[in-house]
Coordinates of C-alpha atoms and ligand atoms in Angstrom, one line a residue:
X513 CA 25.1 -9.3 6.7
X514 CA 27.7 -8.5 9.5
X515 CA 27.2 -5.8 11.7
X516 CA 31.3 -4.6 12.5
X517 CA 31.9 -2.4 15.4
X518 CA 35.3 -1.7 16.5
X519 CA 36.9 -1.4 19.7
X520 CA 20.4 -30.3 18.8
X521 CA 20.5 -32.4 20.7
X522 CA 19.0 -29.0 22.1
X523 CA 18.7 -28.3 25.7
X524 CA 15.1 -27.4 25.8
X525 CA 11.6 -28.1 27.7
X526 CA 8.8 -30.0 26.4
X527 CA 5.4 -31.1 28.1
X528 CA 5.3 -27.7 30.4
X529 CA 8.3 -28.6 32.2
X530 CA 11.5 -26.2 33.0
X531 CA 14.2 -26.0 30.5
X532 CA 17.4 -28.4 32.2
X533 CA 20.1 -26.2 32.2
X534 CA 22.0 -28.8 33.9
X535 CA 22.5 -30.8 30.8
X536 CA 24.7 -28.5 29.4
X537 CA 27.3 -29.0 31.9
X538 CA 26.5 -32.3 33.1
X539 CA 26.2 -33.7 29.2
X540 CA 27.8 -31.2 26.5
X541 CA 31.1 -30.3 28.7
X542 CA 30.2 -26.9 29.5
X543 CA 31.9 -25.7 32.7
X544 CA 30.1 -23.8 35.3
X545 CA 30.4 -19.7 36.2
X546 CA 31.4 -20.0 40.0
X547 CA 32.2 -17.5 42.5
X548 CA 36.6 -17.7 41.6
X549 CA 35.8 -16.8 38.0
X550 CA 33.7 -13.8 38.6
X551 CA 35.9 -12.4 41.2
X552 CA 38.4 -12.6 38.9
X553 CA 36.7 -10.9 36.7
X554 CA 36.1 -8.1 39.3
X555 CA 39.3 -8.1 40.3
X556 CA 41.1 -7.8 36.3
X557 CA 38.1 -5.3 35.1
X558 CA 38.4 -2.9 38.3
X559 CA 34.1 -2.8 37.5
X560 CA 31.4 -4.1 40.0
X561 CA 30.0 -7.2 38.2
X562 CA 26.8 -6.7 35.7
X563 CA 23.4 -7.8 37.0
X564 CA 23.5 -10.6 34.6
X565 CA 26.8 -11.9 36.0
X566 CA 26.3 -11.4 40.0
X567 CA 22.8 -13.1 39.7
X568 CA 24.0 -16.6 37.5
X569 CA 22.1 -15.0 34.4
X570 CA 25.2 -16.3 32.5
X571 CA 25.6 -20.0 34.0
X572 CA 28.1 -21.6 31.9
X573 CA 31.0 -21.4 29.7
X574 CA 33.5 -22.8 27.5
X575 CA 37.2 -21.7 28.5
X576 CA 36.2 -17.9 29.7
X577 CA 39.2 -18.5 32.3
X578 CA 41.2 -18.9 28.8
X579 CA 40.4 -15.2 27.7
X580 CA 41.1 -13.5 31.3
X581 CA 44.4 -15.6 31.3
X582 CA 45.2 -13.8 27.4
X583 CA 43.4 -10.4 28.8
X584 CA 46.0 -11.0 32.0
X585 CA 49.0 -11.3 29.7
X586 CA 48.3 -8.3 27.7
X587 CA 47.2 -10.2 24.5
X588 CA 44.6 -9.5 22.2
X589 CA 40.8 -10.9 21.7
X590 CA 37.4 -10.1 19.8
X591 CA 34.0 -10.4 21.1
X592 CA 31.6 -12.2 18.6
X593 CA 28.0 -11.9 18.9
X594 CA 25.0 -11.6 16.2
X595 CA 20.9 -12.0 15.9
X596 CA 18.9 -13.4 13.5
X597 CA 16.5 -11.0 12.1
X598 CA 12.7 -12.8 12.5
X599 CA 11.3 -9.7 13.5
X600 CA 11.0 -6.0 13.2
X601 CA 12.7 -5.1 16.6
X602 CA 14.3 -7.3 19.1
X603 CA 12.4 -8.7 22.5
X604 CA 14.0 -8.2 25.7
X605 CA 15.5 -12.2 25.6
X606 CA 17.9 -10.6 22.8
X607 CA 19.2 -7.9 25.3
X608 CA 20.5 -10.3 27.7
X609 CA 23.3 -11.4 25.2
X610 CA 24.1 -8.1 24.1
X611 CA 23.6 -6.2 27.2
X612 CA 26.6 -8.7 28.8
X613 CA 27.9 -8.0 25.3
X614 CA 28.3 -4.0 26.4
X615 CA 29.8 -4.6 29.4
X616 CA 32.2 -6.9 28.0
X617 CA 33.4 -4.3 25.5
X618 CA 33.2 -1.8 28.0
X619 CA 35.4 -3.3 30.3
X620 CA 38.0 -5.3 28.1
X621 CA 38.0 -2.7 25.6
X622 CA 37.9 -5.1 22.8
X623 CA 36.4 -4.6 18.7
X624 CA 33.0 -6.3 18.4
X625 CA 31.7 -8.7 15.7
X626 CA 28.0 -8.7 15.4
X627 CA 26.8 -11.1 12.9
X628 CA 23.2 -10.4 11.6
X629 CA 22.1 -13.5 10.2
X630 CA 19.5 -12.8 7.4
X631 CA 20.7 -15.3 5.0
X632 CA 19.7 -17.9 7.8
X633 CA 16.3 -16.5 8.5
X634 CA 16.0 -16.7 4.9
X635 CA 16.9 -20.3 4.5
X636 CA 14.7 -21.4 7.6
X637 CA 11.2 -19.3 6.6
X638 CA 9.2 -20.7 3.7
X639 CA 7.6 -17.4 4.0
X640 CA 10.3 -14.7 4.3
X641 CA 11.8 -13.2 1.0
X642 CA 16.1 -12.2 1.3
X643 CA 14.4 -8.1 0.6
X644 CA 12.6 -8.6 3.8
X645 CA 15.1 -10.5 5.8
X646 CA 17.5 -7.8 4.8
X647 CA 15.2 -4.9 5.9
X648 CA 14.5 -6.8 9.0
X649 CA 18.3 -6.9 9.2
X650 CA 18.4 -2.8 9.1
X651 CA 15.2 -2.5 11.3
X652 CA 17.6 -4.8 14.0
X653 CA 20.7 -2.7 13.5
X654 CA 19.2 -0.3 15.2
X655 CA 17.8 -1.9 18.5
X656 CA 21.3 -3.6 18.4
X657 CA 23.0 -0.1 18.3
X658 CA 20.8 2.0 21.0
X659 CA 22.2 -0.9 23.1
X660 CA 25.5 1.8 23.1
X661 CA 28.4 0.2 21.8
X662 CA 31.6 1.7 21.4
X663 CA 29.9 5.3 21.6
X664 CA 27.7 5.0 18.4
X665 CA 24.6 7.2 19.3
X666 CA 21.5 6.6 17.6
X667 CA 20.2 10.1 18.5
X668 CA 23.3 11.4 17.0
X669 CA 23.5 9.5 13.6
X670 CA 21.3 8.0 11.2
X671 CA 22.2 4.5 12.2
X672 CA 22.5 3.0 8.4
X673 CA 25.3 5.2 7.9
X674 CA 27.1 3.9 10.7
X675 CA 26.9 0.3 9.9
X676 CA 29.7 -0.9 7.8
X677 CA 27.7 -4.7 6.4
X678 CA 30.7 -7.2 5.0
X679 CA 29.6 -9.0 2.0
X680 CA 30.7 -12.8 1.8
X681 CA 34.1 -11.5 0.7
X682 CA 36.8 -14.1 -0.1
X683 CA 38.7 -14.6 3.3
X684 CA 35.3 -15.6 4.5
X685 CA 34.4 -17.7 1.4
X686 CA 37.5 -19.5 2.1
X687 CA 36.7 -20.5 5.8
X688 CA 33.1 -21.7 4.8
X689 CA 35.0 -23.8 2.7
X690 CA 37.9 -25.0 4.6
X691 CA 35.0 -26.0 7.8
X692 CA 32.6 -27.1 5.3
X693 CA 35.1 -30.0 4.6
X694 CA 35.4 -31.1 7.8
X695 CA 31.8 -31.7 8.7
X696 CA 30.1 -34.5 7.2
X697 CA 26.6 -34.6 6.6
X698 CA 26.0 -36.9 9.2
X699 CA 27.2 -35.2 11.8
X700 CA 25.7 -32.1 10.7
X701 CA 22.4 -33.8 10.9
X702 CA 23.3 -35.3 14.1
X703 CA 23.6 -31.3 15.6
X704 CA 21.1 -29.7 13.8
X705 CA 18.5 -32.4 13.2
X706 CA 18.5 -31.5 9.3
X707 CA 15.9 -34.2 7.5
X708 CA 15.7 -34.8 3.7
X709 CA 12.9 -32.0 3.4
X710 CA 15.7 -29.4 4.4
X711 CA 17.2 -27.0 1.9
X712 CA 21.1 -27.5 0.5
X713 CA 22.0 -23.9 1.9
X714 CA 20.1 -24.0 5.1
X715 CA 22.2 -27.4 5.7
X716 CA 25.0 -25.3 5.1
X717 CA 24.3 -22.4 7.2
X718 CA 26.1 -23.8 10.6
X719 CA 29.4 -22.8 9.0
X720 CA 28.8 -19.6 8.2
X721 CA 28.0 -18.8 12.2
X722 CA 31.2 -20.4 12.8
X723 CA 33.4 -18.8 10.9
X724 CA 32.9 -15.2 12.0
X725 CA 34.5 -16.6 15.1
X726 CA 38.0 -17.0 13.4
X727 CA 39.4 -13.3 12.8
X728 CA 40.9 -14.3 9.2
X729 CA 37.3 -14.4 7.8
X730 CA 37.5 -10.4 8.1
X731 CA 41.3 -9.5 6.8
X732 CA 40.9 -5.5 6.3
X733 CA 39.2 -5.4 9.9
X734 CA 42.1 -7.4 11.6
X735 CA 44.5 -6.4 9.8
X736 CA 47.5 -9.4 9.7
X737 CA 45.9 -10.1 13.5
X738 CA 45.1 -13.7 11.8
X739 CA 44.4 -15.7 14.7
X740 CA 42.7 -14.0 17.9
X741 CA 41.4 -15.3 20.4
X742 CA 37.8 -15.1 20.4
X743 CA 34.9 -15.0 23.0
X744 CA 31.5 -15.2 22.3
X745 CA 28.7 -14.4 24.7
X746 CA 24.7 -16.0 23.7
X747 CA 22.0 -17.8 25.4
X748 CA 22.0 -22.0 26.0
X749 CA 20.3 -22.3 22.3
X750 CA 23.6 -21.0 20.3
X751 CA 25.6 -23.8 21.8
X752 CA 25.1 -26.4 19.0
X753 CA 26.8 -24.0 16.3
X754 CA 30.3 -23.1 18.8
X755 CA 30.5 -27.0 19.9
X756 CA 30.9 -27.9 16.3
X757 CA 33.0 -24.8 15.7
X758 CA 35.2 -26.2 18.5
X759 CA 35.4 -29.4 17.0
X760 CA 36.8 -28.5 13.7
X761 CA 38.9 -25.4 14.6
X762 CA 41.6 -27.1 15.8
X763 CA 41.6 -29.2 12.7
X764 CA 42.2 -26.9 10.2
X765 CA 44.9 -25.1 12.4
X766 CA 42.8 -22.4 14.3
X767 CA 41.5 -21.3 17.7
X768 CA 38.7 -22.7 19.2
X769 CA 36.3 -19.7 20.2
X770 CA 35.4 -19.7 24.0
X771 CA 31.7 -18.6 25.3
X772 CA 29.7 -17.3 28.1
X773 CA 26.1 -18.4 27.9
X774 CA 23.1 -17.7 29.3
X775 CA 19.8 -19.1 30.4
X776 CA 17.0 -18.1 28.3
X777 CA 14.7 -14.8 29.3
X778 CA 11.4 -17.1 30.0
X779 CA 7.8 -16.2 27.8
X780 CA 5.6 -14.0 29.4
X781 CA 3.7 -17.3 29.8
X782 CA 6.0 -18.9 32.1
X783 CA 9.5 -20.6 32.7
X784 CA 9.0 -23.4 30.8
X785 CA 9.1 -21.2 27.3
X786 CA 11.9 -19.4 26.2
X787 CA 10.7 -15.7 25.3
X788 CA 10.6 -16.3 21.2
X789 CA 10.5 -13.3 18.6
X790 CA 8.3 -15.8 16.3
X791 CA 5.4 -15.8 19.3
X792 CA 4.5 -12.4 19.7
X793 CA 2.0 -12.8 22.9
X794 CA 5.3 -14.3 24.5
X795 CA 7.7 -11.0 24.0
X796 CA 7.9 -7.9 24.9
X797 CA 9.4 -6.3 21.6
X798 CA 12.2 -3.2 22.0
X799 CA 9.5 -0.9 19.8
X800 CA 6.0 -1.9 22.3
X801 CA 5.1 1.4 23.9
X802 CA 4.8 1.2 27.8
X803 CA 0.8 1.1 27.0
X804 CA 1.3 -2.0 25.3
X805 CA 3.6 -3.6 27.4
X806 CA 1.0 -3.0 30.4
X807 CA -1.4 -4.7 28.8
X808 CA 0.9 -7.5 28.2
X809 CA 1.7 -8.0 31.3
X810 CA -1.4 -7.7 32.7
X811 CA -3.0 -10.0 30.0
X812 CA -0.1 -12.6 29.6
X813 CA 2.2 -12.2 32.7
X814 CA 2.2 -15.5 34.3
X815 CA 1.7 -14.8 38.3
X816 CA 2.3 -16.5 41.2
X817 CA -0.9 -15.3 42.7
X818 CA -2.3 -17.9 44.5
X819 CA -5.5 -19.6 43.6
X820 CA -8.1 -17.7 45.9
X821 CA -7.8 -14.7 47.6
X822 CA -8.0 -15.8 50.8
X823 CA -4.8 -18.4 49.8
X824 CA -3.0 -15.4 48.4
X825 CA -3.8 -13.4 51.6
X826 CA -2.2 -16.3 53.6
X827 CA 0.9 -17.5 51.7
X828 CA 1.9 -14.8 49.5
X829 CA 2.5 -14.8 46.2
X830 CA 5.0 -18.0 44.9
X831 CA 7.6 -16.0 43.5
X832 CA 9.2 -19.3 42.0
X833 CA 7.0 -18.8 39.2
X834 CA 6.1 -15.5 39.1
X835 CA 7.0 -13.5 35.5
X836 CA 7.1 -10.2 36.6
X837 CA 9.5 -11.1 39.4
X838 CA 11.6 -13.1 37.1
X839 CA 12.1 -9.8 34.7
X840 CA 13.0 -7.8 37.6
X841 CA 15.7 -10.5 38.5
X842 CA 17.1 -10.2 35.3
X843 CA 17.1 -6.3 34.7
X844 CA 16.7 -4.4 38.1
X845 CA 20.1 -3.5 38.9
X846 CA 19.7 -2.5 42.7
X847 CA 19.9 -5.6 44.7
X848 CA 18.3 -4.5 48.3
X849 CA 15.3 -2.6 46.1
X850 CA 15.0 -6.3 44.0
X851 CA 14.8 -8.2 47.9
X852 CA 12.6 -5.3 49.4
X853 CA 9.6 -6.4 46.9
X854 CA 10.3 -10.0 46.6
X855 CA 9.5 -10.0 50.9
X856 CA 7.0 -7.4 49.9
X857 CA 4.9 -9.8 47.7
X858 CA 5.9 -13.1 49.1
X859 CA 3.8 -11.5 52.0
X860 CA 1.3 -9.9 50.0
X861 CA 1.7 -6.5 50.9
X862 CA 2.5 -4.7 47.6
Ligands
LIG196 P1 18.5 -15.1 17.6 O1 18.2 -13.9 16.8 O2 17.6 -16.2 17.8 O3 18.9 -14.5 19.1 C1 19.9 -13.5 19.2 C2 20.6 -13.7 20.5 O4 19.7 -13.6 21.6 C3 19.8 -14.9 22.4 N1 18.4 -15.2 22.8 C4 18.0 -15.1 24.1 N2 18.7 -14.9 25.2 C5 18.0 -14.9 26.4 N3 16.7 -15.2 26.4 C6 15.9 -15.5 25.3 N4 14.6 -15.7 25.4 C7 16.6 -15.4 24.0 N5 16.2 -15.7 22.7 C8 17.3 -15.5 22.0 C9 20.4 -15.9 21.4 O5 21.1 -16.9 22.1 C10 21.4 -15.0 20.6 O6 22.6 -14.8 21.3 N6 21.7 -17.9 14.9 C11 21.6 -16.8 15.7 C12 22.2 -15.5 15.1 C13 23.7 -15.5 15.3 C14 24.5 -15.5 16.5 C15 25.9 -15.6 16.1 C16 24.1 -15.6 17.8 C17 24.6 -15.5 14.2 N7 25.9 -15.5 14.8 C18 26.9 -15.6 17.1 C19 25.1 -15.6 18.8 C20 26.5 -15.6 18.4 C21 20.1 -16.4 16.0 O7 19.2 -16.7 15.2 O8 19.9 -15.7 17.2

């Protein structure tokens, strides 16, 4: 299903350890969000930079500098983004992509591909049937809409009427095809670490994802615009799909898509997790009322209270670790209010 609105080598933690972000520039070619890029991006927006942007939420990229050189000329791009409906509402991880996603739209004023991947939930979950993975689909539509884009209102309009879903029409047949050719099993394998046991379609999945970066695949929305430049923003764990999508593009004569990615929004548990919509004691879900998410804090929030209170009384709370603090870093948009408790707690005096 495709959500349209206008205007393994994985990097990943094991054995309690932090996720190495590092990899994905130092191994997989990723190039790093500095300082010159995001003033640029101040500078060609005219917009104070998103929290997710001034505090290195969004780490690394793949030729962003390309799309504000085509935004600087006065061409045209798309924004691609999607979700894979696991769950009946999303977790805050999911925001981060789509709240950059907002801004991005917001400020570039640029249509919006968002790609809701049910087919591939379907594929991956012995235990999911397509009529549930499409109803999770429709439940997600509409955490993906309150997030504002392009003016739809969720209080104004039932949101199923305002989702226009693409079925596998023939453009898009024919680029599943066209990539399809170019990858060979191998190297699929070699990305996705597909065994034997694996379904035919799920193997075949990757080039779905891919396509919807390539403005052909929709031909009524673009409208003769055959080749646009595309930019995709996601977290670290989407990078797999767009490196192999870079690979091939070129080969069969079009763009590659460029990306800004982001770390992942860690588990209540700690940094070492990624917050996941298949654990739910690790997320905090869009539809958990502010009693719920209390409790989860409370019960789950991984602290950097130290280990007696007389230690906590003397050092102060380890704020390298600390959950709660993390969260705020990543949504509290007022900087000195952000510093102001992190000195408060660091010396124990919340
Ligand atoms: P899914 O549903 O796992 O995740 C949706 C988006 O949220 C990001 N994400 C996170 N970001 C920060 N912290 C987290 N803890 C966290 N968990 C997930 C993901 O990187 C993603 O951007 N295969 C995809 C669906 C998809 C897609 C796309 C994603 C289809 N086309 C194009 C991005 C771009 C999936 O299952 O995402």
């Amino acid at each position: 299903m495709l959500l349209l609105l206008r205007k393994e080598d994985q990097v990943s933690s094991s054995g309690g350890k932090n996720i190495d972000y590092d990899k994905l520039i130092t191994q997989f070619g990723c190039q790093t969000v500095d300082k010159s890029l995001l003033d640029r991006v101040q500078r060609l927006t005219g917009r104070p930079l998103p929290v997710f942007l001034r505090r290195g939420v969004f780490f690394a990229h793949r030729d962003f500098n390309k799309i504000l050189d085509i935004y600087e000329r006065g061409e045209k791009f798309f924004l691609y983004t999607g979700r894979g409906p696991s769950s009946e509402s999303l977790h805050l991880g999911h925001l981060v992509p789509f709240m950059l996603t907002k801004y991005l739209q917001d400020a570039f004023d640029v249509p919006l591909v968002i790609q809701l991947s049910d087919d591939e939930k379907y594929l991956r979950d012995k235990n999911l049937s397509m009529e549930e993975c499409e109803r999770l689909g429709r439940e997600n539509a509409k955490d993906i809409i309150a997030c504002g884009f392009d003016g739809v209102s969720l209080t104004r309009t039932d949101p199923e009427n305002k989702i226009r879903t693409l079925a596998l029409c023939s453009a898009f047949y024919k680029n599943i095809s066209r990539f399809s050719k170019r990858v060979t099993r191998n190297k699929a394998d070699s990305i996705f670490g597909f065994t034997g046991e694996d379904n035919m379609r799920k193997q075949s999945y990757p080039a779905v994802q891919a396509v919807a970066s390539f403005s052909n695949t929709f031909p009524r929305q673009f409208l003769g615009d055959d080749h646009l430049h595309c930019l995709i923003p996601c977290a670290i764990d989407q990078d797999p799909y767009f490196r192999m999508t870079r690979d091939v593009a070129p080969r069969i004569g079009y763009r590659k898509p460029a990306l800004i990615e982001s770390s992942f929004f860690p588990a209540l548990q700690g940094e070492h997790r990624k917050m996941s919509a298949s654990d739910p004691n690790s997320a905090i879900y869009f539809t958990d009322s502010a009693k719920v998410i209390k409790n989860k804090i409370n019960q789950y929030a991984f602290s950097g209270g130290q280990e007696s209170l007389q230690q906590h009384r003397k050092l102060g709370a380890n704020l390298d670790v600390d959950i709660p603090v993390k969260y705020l870093n990543f949504f509290l948009e007022d900087d000195a209010e952000l510093e102001h408790i992190k000195r408060n707690m660091a010396r124990d005096i919340c």
